[in-house]
Short mmCIF file of C-alpha atoms in Angstrom, two decimals:
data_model
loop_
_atom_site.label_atom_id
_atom_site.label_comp_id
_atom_site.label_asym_id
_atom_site.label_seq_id
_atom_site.Cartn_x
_atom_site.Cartn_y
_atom_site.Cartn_z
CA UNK A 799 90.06 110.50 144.86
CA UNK A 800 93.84 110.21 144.07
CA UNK A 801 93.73 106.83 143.76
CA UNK A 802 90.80 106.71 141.10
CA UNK A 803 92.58 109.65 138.38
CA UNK A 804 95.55 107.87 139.22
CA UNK A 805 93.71 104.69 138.23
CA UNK A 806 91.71 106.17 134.93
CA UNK A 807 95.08 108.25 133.78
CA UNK A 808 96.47 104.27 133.70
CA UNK A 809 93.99 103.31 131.96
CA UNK A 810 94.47 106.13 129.05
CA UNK A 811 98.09 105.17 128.88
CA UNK A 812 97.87 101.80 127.98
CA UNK A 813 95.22 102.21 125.83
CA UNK A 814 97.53 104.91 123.69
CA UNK A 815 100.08 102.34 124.60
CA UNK A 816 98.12 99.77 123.03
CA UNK A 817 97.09 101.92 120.05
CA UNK A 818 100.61 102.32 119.10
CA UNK A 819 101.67 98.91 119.43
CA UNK A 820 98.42 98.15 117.50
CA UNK A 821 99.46 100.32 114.59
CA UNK A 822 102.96 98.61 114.07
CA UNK A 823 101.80 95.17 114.38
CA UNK A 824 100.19 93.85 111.29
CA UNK A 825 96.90 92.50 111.29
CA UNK A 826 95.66 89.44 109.60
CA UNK A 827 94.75 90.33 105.62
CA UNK A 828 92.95 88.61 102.65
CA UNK A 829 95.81 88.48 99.95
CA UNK A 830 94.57 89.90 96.67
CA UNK A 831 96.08 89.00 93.08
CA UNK A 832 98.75 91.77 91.74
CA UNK A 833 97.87 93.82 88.96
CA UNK A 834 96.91 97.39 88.33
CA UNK A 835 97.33 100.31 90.67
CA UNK A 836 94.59 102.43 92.05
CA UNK A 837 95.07 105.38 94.62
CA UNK A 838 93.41 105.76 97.56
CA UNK A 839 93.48 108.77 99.73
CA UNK A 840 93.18 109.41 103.66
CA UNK A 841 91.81 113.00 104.78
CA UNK A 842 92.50 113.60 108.41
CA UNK A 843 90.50 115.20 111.27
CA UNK A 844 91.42 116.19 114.83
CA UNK A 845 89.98 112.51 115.81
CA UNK A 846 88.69 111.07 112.36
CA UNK A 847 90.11 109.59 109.24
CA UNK A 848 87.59 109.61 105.94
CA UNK A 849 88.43 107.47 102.87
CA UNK A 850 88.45 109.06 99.60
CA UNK A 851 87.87 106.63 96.59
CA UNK A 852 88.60 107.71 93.59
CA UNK A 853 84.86 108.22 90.98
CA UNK A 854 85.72 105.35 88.45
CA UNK A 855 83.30 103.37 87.33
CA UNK A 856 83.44 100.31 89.68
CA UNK A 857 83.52 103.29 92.65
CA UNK A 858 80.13 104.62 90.78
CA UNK A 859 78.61 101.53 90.58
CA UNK A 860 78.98 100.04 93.46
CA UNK A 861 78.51 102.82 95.72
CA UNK A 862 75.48 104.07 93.68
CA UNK A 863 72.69 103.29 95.83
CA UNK A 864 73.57 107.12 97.86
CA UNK A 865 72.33 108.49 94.07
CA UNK A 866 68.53 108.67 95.24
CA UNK A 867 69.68 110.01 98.67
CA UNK A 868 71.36 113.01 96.82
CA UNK A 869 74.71 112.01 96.59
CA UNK A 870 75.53 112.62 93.21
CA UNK A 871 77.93 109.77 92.69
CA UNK A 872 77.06 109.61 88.85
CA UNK A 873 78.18 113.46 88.29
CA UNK A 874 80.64 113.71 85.92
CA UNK A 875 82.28 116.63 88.00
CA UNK A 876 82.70 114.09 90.91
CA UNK A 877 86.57 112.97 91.07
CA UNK A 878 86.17 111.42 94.70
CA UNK A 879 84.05 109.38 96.77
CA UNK A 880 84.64 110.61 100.48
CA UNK A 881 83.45 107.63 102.99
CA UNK A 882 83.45 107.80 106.83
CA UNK A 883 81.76 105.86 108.98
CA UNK A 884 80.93 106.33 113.30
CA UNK A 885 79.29 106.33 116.15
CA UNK A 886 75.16 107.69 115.30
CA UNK A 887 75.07 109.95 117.79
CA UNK A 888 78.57 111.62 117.58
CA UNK A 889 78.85 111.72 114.05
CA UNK A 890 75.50 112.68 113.14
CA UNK A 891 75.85 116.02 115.52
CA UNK A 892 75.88 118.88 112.97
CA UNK A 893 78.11 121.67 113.80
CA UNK A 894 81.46 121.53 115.15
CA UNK A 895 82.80 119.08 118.06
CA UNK A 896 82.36 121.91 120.63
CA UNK A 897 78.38 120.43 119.38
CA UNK A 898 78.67 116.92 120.87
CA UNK A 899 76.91 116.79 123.97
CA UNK A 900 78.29 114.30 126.55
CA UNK A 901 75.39 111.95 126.07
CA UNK A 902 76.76 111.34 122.52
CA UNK A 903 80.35 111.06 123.76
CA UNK A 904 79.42 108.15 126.35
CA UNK A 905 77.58 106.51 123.95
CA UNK A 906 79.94 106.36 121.59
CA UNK A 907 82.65 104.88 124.28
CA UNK A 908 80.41 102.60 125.64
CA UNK A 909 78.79 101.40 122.47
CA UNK A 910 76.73 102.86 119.70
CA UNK A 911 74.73 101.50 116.24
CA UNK A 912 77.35 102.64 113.43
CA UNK A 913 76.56 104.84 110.40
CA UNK A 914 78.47 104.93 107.05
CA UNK A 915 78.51 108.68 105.68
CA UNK A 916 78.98 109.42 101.53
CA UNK A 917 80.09 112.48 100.16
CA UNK A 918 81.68 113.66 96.85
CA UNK A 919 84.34 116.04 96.17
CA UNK A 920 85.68 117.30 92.81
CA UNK A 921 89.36 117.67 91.28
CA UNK A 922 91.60 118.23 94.80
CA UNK A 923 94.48 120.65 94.19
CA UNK A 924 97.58 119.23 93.47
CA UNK A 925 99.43 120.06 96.45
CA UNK A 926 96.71 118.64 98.38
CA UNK A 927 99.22 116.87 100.70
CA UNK A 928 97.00 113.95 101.64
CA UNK A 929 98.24 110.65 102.94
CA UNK A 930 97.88 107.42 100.47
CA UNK A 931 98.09 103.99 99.56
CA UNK A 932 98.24 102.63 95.98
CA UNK A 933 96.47 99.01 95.95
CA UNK A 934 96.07 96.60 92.99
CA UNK A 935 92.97 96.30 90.98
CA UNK A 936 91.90 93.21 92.67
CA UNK A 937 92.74 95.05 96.09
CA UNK A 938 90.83 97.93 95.14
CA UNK A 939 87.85 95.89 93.88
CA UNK A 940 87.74 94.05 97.51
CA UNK A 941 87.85 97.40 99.23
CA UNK A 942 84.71 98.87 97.43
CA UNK A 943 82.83 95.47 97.90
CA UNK A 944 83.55 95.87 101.53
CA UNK A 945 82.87 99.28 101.99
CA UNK A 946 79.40 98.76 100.16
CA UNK A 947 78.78 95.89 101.92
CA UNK A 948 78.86 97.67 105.11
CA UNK A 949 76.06 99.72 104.79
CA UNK A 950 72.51 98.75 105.41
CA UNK A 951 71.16 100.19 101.58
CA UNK A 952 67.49 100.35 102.21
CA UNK A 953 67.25 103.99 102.70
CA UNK A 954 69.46 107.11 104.21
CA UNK A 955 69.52 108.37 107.54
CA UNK A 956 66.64 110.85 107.94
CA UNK A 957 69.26 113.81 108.72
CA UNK A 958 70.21 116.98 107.01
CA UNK A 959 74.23 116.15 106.96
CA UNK A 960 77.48 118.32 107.10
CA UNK A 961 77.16 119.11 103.08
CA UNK A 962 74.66 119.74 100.55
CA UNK A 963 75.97 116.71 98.60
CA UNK A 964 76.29 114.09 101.61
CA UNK A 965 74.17 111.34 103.69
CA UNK A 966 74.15 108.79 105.72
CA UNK A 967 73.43 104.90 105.82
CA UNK A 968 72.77 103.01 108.76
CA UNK A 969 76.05 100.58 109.10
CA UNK A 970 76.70 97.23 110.10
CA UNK A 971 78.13 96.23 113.63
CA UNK A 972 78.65 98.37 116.31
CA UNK A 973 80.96 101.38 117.24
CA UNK A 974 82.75 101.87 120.78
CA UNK A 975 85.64 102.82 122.48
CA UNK A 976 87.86 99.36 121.34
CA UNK A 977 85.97 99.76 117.96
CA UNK A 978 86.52 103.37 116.88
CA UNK A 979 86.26 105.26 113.21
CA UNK A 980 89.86 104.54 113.06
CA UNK A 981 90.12 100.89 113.69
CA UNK A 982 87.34 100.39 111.06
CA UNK A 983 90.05 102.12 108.73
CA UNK A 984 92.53 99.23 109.26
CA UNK A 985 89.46 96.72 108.64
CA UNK A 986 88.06 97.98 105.23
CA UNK A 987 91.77 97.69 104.45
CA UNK A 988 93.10 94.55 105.31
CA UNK A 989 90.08 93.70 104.12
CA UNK A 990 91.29 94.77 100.96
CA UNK A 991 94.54 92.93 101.19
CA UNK A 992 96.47 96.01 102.41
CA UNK A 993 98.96 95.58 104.72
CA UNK A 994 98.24 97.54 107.84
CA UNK A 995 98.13 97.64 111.78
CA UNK A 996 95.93 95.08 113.46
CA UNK A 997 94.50 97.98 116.30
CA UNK A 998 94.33 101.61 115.19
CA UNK A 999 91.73 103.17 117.29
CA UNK A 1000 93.17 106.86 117.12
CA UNK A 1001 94.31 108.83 114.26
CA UNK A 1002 97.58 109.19 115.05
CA UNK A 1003 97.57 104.84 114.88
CA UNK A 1004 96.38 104.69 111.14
CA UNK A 1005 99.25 107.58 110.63
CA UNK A 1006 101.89 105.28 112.20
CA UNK A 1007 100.68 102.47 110.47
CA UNK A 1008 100.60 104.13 107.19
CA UNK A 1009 104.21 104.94 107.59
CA UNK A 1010 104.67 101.65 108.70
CA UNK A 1011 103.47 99.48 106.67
CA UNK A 1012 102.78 101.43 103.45
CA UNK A 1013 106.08 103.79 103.61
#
């Protein structure tokens, strides 16, 4: 019995280990043209990290297909875009985490369809204290084209969602333990051309790398 907690709490460490080492190392990126400078903003969870976009047009427009699923991108009052994306059956769970049954928790370490969530938030206070990265136009523009391109657009997730103005999208590719919400972070991004950690499977990873690479 010993031997097997002594075994799995080996396993944990090097996959923090890993995670840390993943965050400081940078992963490959598509390099982007300079020119322009658009803000992007991280909000944080206990085990999550959401994108917020900011609601210009090109965020509008390409995003727009969550309009007939009530998410009123188009709103004038709308200053962000919030994305997330995550395991189906873990993210989906409304409520709080105490919520997530362990059915959804294995699945979600052992492998799970993905699902891209949309949400939109007004003016944020100006002491918000978020996290951020500033990216050029042609960054930005490869971010958004990613991000829209990761979501299967036919129709939304039949599910009531956390807000009145949110949904989800079924997503491309698959979620799991070596695949988390946080590592997808790092993808969308270097994606973008963004400098960032190869491997950032927890939050505190895409923290470190932020600092990292984007401090």
């Amino acid at each position: 019995m010993l031997r097997a907690v002594y075994g799995l709490a080996s396993l944990v460490a090097a996959y923090l280990m890993a995670a840390v080492l993943g965050a400081l190392v940078p992963g490959p990126s598509d390099e982007q043209p300079d020119g322009g400078a658009v803000q992007v903003l991280f909000l944080a969870g206990p085990i999550h990290y959401d994108i917020l976009l900011p609601a210009t047009a090109q965020t509008r427009e390409a995003l727009g297909f969550a309009e007939p699923a009530g998410v009123p991108i188009t709103h004038p009052a709308v200053e962000w875009v919030l994305v997330g994306w995550g395991a189906e059956r873990f993210y989906t769970t409304t409520g709080t985490y105490l919520d997530v049954n362990a059915g959804a928790i294995w699945r979600g370490v052992t492998g799970d369809r993905a699902v891209l969530r949309l949400d939109v938030l007004g003016a944020l206070p100006q002491d918000h204290g978020l996290s951020g990265i500033v990216l050029s136009s042609a960054e930005y523009s490869a971010l958004v084209a990613r991000i829209a391109a990761e979501s299967d657009t036919s129709a939304a997730l039949d599910h009531p969602g956390f807000t009145e103005t949110d949904a989800f999208f079924a997503a491309r590719g698959p979620f799991h333990l070596f695949r988390t919400c946080n590592v997808w972070v790092g993808e969308v991004l270097r994606a973008s051309g963004a400098r960032f950690g190869a491997w950032t499977p927890t939050p505190y990873s895409v923290r470190l790398s932020l600092w990292w690479h984007q401090g």
